[in-house]
CSV table of C-alpha atoms in Angstrom, one decimal:
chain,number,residue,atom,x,y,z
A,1,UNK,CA,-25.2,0.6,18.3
A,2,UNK,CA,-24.4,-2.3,16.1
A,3,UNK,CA,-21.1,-2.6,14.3
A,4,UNK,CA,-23.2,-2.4,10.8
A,5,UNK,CA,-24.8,1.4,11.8
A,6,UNK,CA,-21.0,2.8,12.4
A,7,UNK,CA,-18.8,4.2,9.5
A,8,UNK,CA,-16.0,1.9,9.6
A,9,UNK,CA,-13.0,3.4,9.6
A,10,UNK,CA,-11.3,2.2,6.5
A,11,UNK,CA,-13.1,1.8,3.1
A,12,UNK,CA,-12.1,1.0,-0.1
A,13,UNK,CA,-12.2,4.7,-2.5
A,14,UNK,CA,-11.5,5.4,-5.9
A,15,UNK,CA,-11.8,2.2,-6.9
A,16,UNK,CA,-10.8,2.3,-10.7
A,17,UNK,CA,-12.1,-0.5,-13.4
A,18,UNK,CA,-9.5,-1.7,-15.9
A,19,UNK,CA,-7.4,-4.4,-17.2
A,20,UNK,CA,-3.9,-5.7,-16.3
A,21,UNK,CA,-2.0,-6.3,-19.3
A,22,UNK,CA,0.5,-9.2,-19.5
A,23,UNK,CA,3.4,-8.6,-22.3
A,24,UNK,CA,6.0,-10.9,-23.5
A,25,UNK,CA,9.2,-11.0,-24.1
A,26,UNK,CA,9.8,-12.5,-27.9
A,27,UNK,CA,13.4,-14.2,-27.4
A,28,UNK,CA,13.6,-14.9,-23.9
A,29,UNK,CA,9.7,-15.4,-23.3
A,30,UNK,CA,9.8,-12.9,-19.9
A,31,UNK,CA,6.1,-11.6,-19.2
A,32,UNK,CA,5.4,-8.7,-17.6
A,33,UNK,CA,2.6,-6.9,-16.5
A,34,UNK,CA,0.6,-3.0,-16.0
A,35,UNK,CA,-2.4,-1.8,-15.0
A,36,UNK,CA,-4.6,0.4,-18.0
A,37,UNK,CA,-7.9,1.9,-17.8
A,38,UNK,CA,-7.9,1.3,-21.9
A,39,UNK,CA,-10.0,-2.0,-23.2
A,40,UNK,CA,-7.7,-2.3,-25.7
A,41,UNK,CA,-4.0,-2.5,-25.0
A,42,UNK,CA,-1.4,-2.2,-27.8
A,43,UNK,CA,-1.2,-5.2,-30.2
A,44,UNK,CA,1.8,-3.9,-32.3
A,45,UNK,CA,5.2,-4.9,-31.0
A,46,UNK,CA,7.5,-2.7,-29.7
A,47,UNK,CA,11.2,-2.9,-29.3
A,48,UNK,CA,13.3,-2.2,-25.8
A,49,UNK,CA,16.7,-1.9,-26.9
A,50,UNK,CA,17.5,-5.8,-27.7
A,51,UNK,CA,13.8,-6.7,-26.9
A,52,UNK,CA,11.0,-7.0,-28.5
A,53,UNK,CA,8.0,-7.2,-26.5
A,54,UNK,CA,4.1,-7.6,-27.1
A,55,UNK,CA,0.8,-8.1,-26.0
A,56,UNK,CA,-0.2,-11.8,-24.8
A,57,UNK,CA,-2.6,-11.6,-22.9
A,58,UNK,CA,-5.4,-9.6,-20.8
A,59,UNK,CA,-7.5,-10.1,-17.1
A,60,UNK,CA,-10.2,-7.5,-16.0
A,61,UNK,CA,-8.9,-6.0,-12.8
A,62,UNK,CA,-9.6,-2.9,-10.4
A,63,UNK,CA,-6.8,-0.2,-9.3
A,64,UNK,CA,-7.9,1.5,-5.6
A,65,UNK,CA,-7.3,3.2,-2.8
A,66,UNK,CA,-8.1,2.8,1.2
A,67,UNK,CA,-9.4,6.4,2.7
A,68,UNK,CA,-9.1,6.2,6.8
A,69,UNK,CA,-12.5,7.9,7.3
A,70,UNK,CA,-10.7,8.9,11.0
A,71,UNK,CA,-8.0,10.9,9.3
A,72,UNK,CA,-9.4,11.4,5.6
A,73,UNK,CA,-6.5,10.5,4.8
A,74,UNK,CA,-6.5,8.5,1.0
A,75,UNK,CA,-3.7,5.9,0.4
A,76,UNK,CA,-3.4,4.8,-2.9
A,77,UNK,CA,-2.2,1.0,-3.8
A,78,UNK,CA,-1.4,1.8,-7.3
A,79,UNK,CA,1.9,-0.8,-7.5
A,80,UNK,CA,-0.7,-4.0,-6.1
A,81,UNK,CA,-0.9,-6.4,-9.2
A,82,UNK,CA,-3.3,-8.4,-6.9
A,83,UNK,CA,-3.2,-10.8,-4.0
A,84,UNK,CA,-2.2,-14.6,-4.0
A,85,UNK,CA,-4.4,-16.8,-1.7
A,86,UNK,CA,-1.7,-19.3,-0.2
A,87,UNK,CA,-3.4,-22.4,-0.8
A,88,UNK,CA,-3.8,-21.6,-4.3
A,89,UNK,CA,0.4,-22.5,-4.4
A,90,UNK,CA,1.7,-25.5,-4.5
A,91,UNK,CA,1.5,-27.9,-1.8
A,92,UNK,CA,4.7,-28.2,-1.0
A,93,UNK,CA,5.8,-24.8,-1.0
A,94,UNK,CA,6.7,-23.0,2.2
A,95,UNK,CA,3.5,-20.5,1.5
A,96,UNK,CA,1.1,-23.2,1.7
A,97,UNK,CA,2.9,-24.9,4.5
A,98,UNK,CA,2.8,-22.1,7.0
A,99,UNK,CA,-0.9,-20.6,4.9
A,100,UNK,CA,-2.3,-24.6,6.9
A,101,UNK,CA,-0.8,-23.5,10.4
A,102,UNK,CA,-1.9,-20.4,10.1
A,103,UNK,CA,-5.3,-21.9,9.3
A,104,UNK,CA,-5.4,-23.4,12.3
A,105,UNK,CA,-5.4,-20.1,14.2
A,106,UNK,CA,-8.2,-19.1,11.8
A,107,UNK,CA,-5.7,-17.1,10.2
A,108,UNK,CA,-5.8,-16.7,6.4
A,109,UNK,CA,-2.8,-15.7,3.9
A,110,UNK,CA,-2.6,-13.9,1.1
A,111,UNK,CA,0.5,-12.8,-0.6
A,112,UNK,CA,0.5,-9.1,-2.3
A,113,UNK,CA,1.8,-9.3,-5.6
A,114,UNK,CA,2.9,-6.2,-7.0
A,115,UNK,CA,3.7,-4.8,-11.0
A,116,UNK,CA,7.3,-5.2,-12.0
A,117,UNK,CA,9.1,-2.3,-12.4
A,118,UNK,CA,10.6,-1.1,-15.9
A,119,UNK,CA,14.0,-2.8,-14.8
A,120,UNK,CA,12.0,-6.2,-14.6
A,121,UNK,CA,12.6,-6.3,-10.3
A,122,UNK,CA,9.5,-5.6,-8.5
A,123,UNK,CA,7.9,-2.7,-7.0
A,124,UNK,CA,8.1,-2.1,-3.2
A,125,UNK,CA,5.1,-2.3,-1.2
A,126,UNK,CA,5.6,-0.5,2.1
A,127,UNK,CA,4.6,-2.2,5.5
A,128,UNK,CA,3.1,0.7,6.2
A,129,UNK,CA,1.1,0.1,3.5
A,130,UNK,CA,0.7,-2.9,4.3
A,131,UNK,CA,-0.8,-2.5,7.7
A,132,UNK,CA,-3.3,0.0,6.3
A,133,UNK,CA,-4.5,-3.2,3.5
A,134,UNK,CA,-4.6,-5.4,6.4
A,135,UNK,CA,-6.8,-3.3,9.0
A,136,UNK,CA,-9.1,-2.4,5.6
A,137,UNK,CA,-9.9,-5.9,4.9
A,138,UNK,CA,-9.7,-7.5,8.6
A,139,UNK,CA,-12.4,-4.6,9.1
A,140,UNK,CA,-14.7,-5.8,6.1
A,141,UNK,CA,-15.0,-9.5,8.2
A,142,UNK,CA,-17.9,-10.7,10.3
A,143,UNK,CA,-16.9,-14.2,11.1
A,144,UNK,CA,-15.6,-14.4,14.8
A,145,UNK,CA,-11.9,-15.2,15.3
A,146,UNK,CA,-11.4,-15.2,11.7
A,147,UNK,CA,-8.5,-12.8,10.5
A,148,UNK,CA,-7.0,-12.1,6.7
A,149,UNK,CA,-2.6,-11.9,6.8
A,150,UNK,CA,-1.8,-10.0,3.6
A,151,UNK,CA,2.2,-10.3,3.5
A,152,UNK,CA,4.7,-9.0,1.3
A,153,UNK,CA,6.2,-11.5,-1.0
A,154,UNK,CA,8.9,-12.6,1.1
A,155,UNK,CA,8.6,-15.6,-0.6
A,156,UNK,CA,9.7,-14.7,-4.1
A,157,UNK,CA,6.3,-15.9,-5.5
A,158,UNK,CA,6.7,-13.7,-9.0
A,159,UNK,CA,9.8,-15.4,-9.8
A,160,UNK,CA,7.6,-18.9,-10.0
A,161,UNK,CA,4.1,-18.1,-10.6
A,162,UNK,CA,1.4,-17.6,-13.4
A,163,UNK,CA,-0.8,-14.7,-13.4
A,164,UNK,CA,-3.5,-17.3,-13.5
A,165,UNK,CA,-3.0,-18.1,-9.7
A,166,UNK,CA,-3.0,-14.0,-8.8
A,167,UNK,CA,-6.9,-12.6,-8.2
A,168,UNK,CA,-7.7,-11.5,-11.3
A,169,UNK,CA,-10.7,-12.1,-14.0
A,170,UNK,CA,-8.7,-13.6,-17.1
A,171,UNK,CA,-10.8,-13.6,-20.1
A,172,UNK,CA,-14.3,-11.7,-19.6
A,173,UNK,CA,-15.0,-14.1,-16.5
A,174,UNK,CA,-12.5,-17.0,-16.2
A,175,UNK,CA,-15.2,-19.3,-15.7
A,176,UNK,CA,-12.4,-22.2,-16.9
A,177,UNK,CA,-11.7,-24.7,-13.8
A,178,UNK,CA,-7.8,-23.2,-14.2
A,179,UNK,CA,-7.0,-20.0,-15.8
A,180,UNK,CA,-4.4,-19.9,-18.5
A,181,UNK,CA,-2.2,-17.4,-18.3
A,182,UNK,CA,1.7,-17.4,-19.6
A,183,UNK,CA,3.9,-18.8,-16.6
A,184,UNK,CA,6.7,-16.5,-14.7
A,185,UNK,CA,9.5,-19.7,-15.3
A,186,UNK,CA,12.4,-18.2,-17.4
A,187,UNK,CA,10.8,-15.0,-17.1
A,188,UNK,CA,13.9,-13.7,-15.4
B,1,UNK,CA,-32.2,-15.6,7.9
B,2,UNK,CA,-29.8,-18.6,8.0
B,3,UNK,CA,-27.7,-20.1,5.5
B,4,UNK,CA,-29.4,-23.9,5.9
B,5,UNK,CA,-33.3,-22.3,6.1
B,6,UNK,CA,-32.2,-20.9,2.5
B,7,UNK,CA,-30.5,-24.2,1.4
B,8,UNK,CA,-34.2,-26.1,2.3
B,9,UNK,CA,-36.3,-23.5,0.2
B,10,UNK,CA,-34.1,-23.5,-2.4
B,11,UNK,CA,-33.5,-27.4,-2.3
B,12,UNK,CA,-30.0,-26.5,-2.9
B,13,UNK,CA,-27.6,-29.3,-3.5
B,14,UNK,CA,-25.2,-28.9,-0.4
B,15,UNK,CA,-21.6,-29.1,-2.1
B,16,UNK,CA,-19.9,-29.2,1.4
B,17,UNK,CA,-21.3,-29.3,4.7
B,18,UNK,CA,-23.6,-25.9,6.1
B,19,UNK,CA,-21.5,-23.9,8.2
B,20,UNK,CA,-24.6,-22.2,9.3
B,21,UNK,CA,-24.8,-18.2,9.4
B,22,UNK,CA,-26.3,-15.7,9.2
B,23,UNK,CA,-27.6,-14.2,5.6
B,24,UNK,CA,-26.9,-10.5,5.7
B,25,UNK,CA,-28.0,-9.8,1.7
B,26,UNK,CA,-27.2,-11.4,-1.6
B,27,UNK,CA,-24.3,-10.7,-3.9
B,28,UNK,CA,-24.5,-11.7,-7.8
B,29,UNK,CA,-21.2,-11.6,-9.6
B,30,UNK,CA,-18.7,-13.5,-11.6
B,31,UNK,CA,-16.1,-11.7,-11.9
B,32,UNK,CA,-13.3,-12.0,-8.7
B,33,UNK,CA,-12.7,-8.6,-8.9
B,34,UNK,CA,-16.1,-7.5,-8.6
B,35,UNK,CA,-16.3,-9.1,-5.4
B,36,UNK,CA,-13.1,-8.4,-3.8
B,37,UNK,CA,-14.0,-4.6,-4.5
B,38,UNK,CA,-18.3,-4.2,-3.9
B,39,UNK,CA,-19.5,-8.0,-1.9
B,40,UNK,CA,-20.1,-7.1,1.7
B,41,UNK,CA,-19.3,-9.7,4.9
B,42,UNK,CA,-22.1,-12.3,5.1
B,43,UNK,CA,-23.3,-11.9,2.1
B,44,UNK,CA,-24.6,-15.1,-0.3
B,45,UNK,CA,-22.5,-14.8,-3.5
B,46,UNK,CA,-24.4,-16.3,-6.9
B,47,UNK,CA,-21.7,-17.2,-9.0
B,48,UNK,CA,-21.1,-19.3,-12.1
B,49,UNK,CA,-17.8,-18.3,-11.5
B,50,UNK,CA,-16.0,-22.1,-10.3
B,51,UNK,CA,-12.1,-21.2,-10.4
B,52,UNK,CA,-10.2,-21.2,-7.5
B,53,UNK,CA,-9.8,-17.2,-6.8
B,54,UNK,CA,-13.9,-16.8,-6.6
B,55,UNK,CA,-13.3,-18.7,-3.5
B,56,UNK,CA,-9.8,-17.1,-2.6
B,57,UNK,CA,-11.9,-13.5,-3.2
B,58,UNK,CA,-15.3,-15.3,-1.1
B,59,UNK,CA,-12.9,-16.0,1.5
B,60,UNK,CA,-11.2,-12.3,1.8
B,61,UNK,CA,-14.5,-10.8,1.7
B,62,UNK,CA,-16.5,-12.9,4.3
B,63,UNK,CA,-19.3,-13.9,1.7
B,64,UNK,CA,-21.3,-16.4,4.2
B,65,UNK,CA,-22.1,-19.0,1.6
B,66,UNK,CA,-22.0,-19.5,-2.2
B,67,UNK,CA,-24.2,-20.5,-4.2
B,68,UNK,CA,-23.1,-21.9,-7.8
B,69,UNK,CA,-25.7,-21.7,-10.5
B,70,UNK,CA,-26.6,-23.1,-13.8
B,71,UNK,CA,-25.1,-26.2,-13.2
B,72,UNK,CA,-22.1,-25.3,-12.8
B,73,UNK,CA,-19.8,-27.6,-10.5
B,74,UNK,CA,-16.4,-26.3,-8.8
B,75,UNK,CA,-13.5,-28.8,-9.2
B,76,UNK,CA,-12.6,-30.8,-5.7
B,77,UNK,CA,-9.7,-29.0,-5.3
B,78,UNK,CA,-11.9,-26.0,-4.8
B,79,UNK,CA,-14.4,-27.5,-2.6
B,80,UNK,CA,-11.6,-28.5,-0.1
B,81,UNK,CA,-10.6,-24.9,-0.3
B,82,UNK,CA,-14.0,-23.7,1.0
B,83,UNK,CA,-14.1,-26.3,3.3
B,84,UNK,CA,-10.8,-25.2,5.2
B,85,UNK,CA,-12.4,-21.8,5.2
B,86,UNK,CA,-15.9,-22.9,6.5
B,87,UNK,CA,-17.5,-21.6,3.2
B,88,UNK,CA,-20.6,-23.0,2.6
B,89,UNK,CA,-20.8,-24.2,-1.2
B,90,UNK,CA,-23.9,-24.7,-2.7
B,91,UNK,CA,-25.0,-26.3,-6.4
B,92,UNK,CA,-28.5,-25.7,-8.3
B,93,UNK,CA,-29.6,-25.8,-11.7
B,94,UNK,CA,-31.1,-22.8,-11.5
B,95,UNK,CA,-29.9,-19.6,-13.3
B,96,UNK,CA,-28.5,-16.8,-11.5
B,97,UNK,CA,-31.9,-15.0,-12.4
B,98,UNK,CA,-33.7,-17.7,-11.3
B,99,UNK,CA,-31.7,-17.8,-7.4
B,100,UNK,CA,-32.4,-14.5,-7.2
B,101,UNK,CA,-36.4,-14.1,-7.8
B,102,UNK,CA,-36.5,-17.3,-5.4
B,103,UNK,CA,-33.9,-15.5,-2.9
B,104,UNK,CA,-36.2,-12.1,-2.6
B,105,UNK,CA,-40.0,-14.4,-2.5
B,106,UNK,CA,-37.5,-16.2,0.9
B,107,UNK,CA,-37.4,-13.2,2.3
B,108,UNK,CA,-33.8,-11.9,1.6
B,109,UNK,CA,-33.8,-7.9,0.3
């Protein structure tokens, strides 16, 4: 039986159309980010104690879940703002150095971004977690000896990245060559 | 049907060399998202879509090849990126409509 006629075992399952939202901060120009099913997010400012924050800006995204078709068990990745291909960093980051030796081993990295969490840290991803995103996408591949590393940010990407460099569809398509999108520096 | 036998009959402009595969369907989408969540492995992705994540997201997925349409051109930087990842990367005038009426009379459903 070939490997296309078999359920795999991991699929992606609820998977949920929307928009991430990117506010910022008025004084101290933080951004920060949520997931909404609306097409329209709040234009009005809103204050948070000394802040005042509002709506800057807006990419098309998807919110879903992996269902292990073994188990039926459904595992929801709610807190993933989206994944961070390595070599779209900076060359001379530690990312993209060990993304090219991994590279060699056919090995590619990705960095799982998640939404901040109301105290502006981030929100946890789980290994377990984790190792559930990994074995769902490493499934999807038919390339021989290729394989897909999803890691947590270990590398304290959010603190220096713009949303533009996450996988998301800024604007309706973000057919630009480089996707604007306010940068994370002084965000925090 | 292989990727370089539907680079001839199109008389596709070859972006990067063929890393020759095998077709498995066609995928039509511009949005990253899109095809992070509903491309399948070895599919051809038609894209206008040039930024650097359409490639990150062709690359997660296992799209065989893509094919940019309507003239559109992906910056270097991008093309390096699908050559690292043995992406095939493909230009044409045609529109995406166009690719795909020529795609299905090749022989790809």
């Amino acid at each position: 039986m070939s490997n296309e006629a078999r359920t795999p075992r991991y699929e992606l399952a609820d998977v949920q159309p929307g928009y991430v939202i990117i506010e910022r901060e008025m004084y101290s120009k933080a951004a920060r980010s949520y997931f909404s099913t609306e097409p329209v997010p709040p234009k009005e400012p809103y204050r948070e104690g000394s802040q005042v924050w509002s709506f800057w800006e807006m990419a098309q995204s998807f919110r879903f879940a992996v269902r292990d078709n073994t188990t039926g068990e459904v595992v929801k990745f709610d807190e993933l703002l989206g994944l961070l291909y390595y070599a779209s960093c900076d060359p001379d980051s530690d990312l993209y150095r060990i993304g090219e030796l991994a590279l060699e081993n056919r090995i590619f990295i990705y960095v799982a971004i998640t939404y901040e969490a109301p105290d502006g840290s981030r929100l946890n991803i789980s290994m377990d977690k984790l190792a559930i995103l990994n074995r769902a996408f490493n499934q999807r591949l038919r390339t021989a000896e290729k394989k897909i590393l999803i890691l947590p940010d270990y590398f304290g990407l959010y603190n220096e990245m713009s949303y533009g460099q996450v996988m998301l569809d800024f604007g309706l398509t973000a057919m630009e060559e480089k996707a604007a999108s306010p940068s994370k520096e002084g965000a925090r | 049907m292989k990727l370089h036998e539907i680079a001839d009959k199109l008389e596709l402009e070859k972006l990067t060399p063929v890393f020759d595969k095998e077709v498995t369907g066609v995928y039509i989408s511009d949005m990253v998202s899109d095809v992070i969540a509903n491309a399948k492995a070895g599919n051809l992705l038609v894209t206008v879509q040039v930024h650097a994540n359409a490639l990150a997201a062709a690359n997660l997925v296992d799209v065989c090849g893509i094919v940019v349409a309507q003239g559109k051109r992906p910056a270097d930087d991008v093309v390096r990126m699908a050559v690292k990842a043995e992406i095939s990367v493909f230009a044409t005038e045609l529109s995406r409509w166009q690719v795909a009426t020529k795609l299905y009379e090749a022989g790809l459903r």
